Short mmCIF file of C-alpha atoms and ligand atoms in Angstrom, two decimals:
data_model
loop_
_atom_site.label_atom_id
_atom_site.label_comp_id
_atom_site.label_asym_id
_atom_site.label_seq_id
_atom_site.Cartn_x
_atom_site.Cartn_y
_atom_site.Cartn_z
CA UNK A 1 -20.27 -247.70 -106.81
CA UNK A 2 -23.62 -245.65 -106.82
CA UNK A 3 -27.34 -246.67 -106.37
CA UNK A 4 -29.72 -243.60 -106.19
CA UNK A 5 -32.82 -243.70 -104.08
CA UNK A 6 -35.88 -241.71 -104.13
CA UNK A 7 -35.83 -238.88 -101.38
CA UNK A 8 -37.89 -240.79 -99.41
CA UNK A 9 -36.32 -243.76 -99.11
CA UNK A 10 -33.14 -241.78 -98.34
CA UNK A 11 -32.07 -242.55 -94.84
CA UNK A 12 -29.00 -243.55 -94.02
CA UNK A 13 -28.38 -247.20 -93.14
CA UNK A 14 -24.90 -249.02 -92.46
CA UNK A 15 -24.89 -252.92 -92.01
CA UNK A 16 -22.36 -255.71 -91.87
CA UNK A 17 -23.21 -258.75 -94.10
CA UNK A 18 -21.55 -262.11 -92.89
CA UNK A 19 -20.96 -264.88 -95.98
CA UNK A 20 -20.18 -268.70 -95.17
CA UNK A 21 -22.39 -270.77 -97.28
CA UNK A 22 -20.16 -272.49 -99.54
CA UNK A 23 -15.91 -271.92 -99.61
CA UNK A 24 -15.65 -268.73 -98.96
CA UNK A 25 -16.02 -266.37 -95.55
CA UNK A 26 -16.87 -262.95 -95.99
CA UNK A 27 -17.60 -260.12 -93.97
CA UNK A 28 -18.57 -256.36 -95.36
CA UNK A 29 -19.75 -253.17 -94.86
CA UNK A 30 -22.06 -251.48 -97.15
CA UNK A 31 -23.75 -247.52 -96.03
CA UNK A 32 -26.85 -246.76 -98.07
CA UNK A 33 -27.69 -242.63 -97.73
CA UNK A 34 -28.94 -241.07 -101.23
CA UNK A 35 -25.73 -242.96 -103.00
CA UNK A 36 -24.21 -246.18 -101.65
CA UNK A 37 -20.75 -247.28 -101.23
CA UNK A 38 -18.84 -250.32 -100.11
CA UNK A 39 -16.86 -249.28 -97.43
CA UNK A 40 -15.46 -253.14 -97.32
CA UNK A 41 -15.50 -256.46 -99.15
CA UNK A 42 -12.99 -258.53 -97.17
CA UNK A 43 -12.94 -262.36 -98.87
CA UNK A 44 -10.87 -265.60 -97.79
CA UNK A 45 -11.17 -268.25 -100.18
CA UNK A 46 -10.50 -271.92 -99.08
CA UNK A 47 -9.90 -273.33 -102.63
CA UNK A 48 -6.42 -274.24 -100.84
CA UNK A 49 -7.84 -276.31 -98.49
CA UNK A 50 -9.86 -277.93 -100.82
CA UNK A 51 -7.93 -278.54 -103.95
CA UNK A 52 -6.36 -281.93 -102.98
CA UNK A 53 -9.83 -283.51 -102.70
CA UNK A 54 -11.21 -281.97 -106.27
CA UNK A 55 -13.87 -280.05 -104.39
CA UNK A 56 -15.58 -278.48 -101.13
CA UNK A 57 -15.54 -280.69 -98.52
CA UNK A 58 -18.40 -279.92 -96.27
CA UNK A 59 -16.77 -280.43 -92.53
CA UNK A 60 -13.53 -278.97 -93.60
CA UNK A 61 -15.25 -275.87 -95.02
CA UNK A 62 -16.92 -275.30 -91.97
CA UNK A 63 -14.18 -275.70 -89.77
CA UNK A 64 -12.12 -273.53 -91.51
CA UNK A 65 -15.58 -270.81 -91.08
CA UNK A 66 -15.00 -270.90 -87.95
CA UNK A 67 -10.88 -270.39 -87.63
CA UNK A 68 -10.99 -267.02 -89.68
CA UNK A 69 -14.83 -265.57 -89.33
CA UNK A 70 -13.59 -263.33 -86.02
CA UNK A 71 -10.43 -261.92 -88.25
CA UNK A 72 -12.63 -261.37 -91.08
CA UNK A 73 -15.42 -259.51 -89.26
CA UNK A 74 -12.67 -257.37 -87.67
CA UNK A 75 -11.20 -256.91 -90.85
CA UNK A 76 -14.26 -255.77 -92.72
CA UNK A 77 -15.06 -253.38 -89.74
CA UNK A 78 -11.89 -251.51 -89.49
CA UNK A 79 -11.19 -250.87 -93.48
CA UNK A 80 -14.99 -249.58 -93.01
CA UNK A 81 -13.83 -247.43 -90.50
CA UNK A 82 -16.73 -248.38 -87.99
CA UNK A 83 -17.27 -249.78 -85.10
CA UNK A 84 -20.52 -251.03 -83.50
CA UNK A 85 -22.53 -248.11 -82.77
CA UNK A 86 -22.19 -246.59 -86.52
CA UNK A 87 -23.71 -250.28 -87.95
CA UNK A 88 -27.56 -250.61 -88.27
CA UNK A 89 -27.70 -254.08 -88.48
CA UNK A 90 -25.93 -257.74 -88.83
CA UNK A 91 -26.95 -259.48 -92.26
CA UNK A 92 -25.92 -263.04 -92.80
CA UNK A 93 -26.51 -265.87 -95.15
CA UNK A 94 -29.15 -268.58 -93.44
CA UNK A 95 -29.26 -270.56 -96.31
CA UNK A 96 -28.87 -272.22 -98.82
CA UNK A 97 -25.90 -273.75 -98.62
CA UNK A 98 -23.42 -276.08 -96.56
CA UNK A 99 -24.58 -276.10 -93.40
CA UNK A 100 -21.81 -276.37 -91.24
CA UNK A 101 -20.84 -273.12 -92.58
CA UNK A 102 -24.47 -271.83 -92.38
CA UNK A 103 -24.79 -272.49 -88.71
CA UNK A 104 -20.95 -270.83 -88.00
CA UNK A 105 -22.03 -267.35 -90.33
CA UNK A 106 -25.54 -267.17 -88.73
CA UNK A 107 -24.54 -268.09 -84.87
CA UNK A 108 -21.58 -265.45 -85.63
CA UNK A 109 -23.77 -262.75 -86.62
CA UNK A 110 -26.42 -263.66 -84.02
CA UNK A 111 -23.81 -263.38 -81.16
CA UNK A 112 -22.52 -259.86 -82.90
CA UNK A 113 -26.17 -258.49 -82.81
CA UNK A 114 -27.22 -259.71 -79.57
CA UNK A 115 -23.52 -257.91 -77.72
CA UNK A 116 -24.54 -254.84 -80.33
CA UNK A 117 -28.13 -254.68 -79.64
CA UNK A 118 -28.81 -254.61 -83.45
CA UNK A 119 -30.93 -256.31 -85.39
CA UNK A 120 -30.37 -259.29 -87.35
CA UNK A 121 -31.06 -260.00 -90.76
CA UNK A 122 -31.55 -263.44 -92.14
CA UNK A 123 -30.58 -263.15 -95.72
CA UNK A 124 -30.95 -266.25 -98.33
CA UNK A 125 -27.75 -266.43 -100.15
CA UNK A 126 -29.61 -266.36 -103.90
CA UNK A 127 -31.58 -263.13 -103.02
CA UNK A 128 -27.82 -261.70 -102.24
CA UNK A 129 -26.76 -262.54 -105.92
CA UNK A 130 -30.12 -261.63 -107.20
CA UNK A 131 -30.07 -257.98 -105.66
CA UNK A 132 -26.52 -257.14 -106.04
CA UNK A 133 -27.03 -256.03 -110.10
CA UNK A 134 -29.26 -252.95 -107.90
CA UNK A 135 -26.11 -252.31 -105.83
CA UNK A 136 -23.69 -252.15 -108.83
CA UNK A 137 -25.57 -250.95 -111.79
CA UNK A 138 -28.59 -249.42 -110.72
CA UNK A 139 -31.00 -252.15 -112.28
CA UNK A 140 -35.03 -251.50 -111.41
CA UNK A 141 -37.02 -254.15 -110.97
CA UNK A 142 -38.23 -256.47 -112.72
CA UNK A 143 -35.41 -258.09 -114.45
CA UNK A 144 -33.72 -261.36 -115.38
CA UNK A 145 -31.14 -262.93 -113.38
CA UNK A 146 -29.14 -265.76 -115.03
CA UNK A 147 -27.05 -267.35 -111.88
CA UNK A 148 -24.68 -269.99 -112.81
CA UNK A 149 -22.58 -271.19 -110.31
CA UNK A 150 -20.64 -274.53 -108.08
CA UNK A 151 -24.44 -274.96 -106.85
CA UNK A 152 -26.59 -272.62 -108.65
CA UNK A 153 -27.92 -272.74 -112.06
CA UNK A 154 -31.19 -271.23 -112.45
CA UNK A 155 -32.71 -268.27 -114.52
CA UNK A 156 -35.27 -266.44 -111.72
CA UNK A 157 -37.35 -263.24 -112.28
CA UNK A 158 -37.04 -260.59 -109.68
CA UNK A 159 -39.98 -258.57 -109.31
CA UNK A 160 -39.35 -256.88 -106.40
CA UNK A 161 -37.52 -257.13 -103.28
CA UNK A 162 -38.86 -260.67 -101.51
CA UNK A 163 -40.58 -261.26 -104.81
CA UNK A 164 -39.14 -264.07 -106.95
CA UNK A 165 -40.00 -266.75 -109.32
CA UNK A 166 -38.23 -269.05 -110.62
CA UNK A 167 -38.44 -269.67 -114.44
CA UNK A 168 -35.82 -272.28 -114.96
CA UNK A 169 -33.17 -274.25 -113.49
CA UNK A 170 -30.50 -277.34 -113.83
CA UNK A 171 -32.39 -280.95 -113.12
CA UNK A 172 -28.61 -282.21 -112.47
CA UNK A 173 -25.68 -280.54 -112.57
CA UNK A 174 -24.78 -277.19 -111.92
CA UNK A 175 -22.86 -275.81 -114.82
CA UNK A 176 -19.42 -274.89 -112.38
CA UNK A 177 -20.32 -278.09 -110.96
CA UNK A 178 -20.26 -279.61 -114.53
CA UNK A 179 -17.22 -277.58 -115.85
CA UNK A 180 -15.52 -279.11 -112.07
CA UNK A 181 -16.00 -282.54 -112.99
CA UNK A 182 -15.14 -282.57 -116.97
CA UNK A 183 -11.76 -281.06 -115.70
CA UNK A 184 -11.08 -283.90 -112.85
CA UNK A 185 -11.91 -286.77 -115.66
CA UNK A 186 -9.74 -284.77 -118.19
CA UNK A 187 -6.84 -284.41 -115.40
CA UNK A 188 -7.22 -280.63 -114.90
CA UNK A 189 -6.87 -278.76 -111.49
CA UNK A 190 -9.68 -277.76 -109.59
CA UNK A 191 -11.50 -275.09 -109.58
CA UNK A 192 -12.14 -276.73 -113.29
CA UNK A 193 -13.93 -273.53 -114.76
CA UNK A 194 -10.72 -271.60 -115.23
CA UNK A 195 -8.46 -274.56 -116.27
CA UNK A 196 -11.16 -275.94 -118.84
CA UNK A 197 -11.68 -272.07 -120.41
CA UNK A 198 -7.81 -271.95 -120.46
CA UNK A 199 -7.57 -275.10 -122.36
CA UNK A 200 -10.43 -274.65 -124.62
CA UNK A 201 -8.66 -271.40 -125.83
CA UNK A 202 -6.15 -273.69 -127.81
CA UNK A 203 -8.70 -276.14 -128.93
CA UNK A 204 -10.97 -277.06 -132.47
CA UNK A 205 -14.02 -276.86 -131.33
CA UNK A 206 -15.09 -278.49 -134.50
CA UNK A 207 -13.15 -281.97 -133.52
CA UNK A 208 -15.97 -283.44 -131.48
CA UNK A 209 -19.67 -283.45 -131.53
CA UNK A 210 -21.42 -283.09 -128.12
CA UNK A 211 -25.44 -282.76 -127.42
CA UNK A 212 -27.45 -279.31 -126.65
CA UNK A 213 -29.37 -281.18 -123.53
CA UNK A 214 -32.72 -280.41 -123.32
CA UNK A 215 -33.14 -277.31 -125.67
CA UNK A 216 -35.59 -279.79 -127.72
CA UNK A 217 -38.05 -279.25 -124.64
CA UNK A 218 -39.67 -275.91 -124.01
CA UNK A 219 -39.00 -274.06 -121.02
CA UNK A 220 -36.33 -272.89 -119.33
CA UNK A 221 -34.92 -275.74 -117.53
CA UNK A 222 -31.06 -277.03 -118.40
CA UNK A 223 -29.62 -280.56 -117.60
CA UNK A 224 -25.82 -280.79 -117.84
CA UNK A 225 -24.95 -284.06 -116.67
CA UNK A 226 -25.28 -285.83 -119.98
CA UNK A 227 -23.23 -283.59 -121.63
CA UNK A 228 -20.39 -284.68 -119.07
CA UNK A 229 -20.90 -288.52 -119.77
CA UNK A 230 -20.95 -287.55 -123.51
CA UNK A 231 -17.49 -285.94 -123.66
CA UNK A 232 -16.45 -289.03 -121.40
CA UNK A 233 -17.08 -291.61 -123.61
CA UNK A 234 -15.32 -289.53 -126.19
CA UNK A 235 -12.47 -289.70 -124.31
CA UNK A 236 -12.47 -293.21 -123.44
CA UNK A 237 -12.31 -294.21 -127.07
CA UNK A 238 -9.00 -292.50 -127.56
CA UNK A 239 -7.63 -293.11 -124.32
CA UNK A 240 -4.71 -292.33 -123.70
CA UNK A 241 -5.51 -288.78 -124.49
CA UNK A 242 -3.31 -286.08 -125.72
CA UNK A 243 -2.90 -282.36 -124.85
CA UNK A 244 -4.71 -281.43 -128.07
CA UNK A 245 -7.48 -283.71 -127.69
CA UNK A 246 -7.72 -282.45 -123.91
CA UNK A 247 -7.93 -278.68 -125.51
CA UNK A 248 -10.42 -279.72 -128.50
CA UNK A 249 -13.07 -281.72 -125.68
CA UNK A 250 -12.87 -278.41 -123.47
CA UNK A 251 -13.58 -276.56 -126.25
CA UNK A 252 -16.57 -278.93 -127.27
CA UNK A 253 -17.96 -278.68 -123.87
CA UNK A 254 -17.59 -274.89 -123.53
CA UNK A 255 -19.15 -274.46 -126.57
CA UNK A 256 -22.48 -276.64 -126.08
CA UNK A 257 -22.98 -274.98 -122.84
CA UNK A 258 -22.49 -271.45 -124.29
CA UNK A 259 -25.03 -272.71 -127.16
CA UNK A 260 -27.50 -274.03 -124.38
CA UNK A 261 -27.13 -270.52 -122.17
CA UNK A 262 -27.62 -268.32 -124.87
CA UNK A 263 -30.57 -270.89 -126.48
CA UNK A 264 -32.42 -270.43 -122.81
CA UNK A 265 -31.43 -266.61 -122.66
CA UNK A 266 -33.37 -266.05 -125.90
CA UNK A 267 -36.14 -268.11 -124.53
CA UNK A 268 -36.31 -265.73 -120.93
CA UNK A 269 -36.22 -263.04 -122.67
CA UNK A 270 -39.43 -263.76 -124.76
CA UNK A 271 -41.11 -264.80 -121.79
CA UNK A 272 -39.64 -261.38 -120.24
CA UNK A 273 -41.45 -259.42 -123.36
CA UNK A 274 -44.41 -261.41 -122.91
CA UNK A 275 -45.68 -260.78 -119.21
CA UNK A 276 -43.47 -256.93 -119.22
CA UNK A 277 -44.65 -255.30 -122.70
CA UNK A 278 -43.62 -251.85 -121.71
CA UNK A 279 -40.53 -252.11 -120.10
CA UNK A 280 -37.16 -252.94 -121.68
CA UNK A 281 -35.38 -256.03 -120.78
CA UNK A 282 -32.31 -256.24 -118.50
CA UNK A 283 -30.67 -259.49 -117.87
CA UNK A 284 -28.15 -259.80 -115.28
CA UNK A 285 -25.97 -263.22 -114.94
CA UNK A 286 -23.74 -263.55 -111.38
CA UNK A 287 -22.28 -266.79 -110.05
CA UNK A 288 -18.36 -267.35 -110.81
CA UNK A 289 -18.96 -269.39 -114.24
CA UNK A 290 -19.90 -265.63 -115.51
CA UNK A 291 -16.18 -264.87 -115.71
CA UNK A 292 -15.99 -267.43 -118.97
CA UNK A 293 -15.45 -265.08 -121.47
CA UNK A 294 -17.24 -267.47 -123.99
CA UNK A 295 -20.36 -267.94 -122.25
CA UNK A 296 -20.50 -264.39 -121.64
CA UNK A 297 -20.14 -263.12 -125.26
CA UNK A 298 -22.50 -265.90 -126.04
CA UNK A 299 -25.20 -263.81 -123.46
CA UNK A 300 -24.24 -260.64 -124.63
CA UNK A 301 -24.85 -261.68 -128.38
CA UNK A 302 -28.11 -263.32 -126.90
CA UNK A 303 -29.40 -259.89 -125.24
CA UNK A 304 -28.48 -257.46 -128.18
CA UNK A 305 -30.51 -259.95 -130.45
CA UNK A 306 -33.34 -259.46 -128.52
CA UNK A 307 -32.64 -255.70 -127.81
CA UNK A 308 -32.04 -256.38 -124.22
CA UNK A 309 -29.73 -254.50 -121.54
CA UNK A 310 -27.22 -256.82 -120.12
CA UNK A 311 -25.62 -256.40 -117.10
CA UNK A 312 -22.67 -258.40 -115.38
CA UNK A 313 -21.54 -257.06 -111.80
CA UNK A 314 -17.66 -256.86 -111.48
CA UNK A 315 -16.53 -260.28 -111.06
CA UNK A 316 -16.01 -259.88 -107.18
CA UNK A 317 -19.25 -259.34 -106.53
CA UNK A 318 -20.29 -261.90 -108.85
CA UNK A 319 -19.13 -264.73 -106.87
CA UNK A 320 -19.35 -265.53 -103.17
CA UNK A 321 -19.12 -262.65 -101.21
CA UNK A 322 -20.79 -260.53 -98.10
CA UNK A 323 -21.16 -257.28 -100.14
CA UNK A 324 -24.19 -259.00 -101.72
CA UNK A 325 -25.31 -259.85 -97.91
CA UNK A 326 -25.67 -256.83 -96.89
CA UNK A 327 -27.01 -255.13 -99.26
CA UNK A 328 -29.75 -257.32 -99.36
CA UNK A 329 -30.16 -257.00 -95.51
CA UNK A 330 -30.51 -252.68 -96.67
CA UNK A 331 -33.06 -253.84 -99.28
CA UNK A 332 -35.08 -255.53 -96.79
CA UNK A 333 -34.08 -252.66 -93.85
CA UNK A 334 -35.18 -249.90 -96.58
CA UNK A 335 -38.71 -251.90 -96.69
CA UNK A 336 -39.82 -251.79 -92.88
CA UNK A 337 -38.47 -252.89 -89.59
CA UNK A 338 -36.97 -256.46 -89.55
CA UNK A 339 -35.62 -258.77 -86.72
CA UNK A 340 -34.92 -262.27 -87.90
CA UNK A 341 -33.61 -263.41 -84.26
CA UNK A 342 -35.34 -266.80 -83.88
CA UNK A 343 -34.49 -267.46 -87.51
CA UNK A 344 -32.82 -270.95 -88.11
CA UNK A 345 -29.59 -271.83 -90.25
CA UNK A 346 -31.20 -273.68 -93.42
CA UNK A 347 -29.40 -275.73 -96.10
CA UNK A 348 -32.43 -276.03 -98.61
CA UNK A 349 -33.93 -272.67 -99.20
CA UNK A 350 -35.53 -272.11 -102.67
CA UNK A 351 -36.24 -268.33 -103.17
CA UNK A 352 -39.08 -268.85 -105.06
CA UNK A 353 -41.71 -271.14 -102.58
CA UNK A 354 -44.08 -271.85 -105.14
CA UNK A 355 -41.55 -273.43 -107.63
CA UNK A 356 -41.29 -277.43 -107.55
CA UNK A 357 -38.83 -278.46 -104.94
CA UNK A 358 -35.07 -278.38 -104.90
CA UNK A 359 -33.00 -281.70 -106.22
CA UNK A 360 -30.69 -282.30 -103.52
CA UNK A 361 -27.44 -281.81 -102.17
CA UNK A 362 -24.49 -281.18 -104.68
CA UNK A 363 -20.80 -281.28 -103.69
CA UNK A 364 -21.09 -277.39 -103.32
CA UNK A 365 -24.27 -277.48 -101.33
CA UNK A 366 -27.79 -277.32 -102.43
CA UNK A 367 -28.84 -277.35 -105.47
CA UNK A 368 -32.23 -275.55 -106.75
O1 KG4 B 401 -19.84 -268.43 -107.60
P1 KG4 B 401 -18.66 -269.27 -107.29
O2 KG4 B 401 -17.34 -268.58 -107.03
O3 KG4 B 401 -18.89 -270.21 -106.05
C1 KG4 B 401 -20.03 -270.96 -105.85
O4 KG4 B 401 -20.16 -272.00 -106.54
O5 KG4 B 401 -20.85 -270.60 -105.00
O6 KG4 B 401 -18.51 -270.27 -108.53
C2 KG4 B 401 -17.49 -271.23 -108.57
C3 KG4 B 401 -17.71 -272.05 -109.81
C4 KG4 B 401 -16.77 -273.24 -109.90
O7 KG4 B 401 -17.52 -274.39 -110.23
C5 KG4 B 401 -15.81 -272.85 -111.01
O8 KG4 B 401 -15.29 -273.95 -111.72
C6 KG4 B 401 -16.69 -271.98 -111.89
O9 KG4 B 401 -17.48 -271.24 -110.98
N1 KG4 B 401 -15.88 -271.06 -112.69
C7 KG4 B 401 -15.85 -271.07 -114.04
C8 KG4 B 401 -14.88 -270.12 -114.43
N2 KG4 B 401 -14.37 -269.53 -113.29
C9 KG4 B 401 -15.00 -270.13 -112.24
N3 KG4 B 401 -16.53 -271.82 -114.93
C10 KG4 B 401 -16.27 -271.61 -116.23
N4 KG4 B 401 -15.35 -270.72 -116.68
C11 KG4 B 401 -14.62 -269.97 -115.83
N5 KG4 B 401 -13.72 -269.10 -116.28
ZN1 ZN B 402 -23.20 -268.06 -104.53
#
């Protein structure tokens, strides 16, 4: 994994990024000189712990933070071969996010870089998915980032590092949030993403009818709770419902939210050509609904329409992880001195301050 740097901005830095926001903890090592390289990426999901309640349950995610963040952290810093004095700095996620979790990653980190006599970097968990794309495939700013995850759906444009703005984003649901909850009312496992793709695979997507919310409005925002209650009462009427009708309404709903994605890529991407007239589009989409294979043809047929570059991060550092972490901590290192000490732990945290405000909590945290 390679990211070139000017000569001047080659010095070598090595930091450990620390990930608890949501369901997973994550530690990692990441060394910036004139290439960079992950030296670890050590994830522990918790989907076990949450599965029998259908979703991330706040107090039991951060408890189980705080069981396995010291094993992690050790983890991450021997497969990177390192031990205190070869790391520059502690990154962790202060927000947003659930934050029980928030507090355990941040005091963790703190604790490290006070004993280390590092600096700490506060990172906010969407500038960690935003700046990855850099990490991975060399993207220059600006560019589009599409992030469509449990919490997350929002397009954002990243101008530069600490320089966002948000274009777009879900006035409800979030779309894993929305593909979680059509599974639990069809009877599907959680996480519903995965079991919903499976069973849309063997489904007529021609069967039902469901609505494109929103794409009669301009703009970029997306609303995906109707399209839940929509494929509900379709479901009541034939109650009890059969495998095939369980395949054909995942297929509906994958399909309307592929059609709305790739309807509000097309829009960004005007917008994009608009305001950038001499530099070619990139848009980047991260968040764990990016490994649907439909909704990512549907982006890919979106970008090559509109003669854009479209780039998707390998799927493990598209969702949760501390990879992202601290490599934003060496974006904002490479930039100037920083010490984020006195920073606190926060569960609303929109990247872009001058957007409207976020819409509340979700089951997964956050949402903005
Ligand atoms: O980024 P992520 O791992 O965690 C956060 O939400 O922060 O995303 C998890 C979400 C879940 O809602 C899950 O159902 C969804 O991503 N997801 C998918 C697929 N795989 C995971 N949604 C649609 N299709 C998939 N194949
Ligand atoms: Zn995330």
């Amino acid at each position: 994994m390679n990211s070139e740097f000017s000569s001047s901005e080659a010095k070598t830095l090595t930091v450990l990024g620390i990930e608890t926001s949501c369901d997973e903890t994550a530690a990692a090592v990441v060394r910036c000189a004139e290439n960079s390289e992950i030296l670890s990426n050590v994830v522990r999901s918790q989907i076990d712990e949450h599965t029998e309640f259908g979703g991330v349950v706040p107090e039991i995610a951060a408890r189980a933070h705080i069981e396995v963040l010291d094993q992690i952290v050790a983890e991450a810093m021997s497969e990177a071969h390192c031990d205190w004095s070869t790391i520059d700095a502690v990154a962790a996620t202060a927000g947003p996010g659930l934050i029980g979790g928030v507090i355990v990653g941040l005091m963790t980190a703190k604790a490290i870089a006070k004993a280390a006599n590092k600096p700490l970097i506060a990172v906010n968990h969407l500038e960690g998915h935003a700046l990855t794309a850099r990490l991975t495939d060399n993207v220059d700013f600006p560019f589009l980032l599409l992030l469509v995850s449990g919490g997350h759906s929002q397009f954002l444009l990243v101008k530069n590092v600490g320089e966002y703005e948000r274009l777009g984003t879900t006035i409800d649901d979030a779309i894993g949030e929305a593909f979680d909850k059509t599974a639990k009312l069809l009877g599907l496992p959680y996480p519903g993403g995965p079991a919903v793709e499976r069973h849309a695979r063997k489904g007529d997507v021609t069967r039902f009818k469901l609505p494109r919310p929103l794409l009669d409005r301009p703009g970029l925002d997306m609303s995906f709770a109707g399209l839940k209650t929509a494929l509900r009462t379709q479901a009541q009427k034939l109650e009890p419902v059969d495998d095939q009708t369980i395949c054909d309404l995942c297929a509906a709903f994958q399909r309307a939210v592929a059609d709305v994605l790739a309807a509000r890529t097309r829009t960004a991407l005007t917008l994009f050509k608009e305001r950038y007239q001499d530099t070619k589009p990139t848009i980047v989409v991260a968040g764990g609904v990016a490994a649907n294979q439909e909704i990512r043809s549907a982006l890919t047929g979106a970008a090559e329409e509109a003669d854009a570059r479209f780039v998707a991060p390998p799927m493990n550092l598209c969702t949760d992880n501390a990879v992202m972490i601290a490599w934003a901590g060496i974006e904002h290192m490479r930039l100037g001195p920083v010490d984020d000490m006195d920073v606190a732990p926060r569960p609303r945290w929109p990247l872009d301050s001058t957007s409207a405000g976020v819409l509340g909590a979700g089951r997964k945290g956050a949402k903005v």
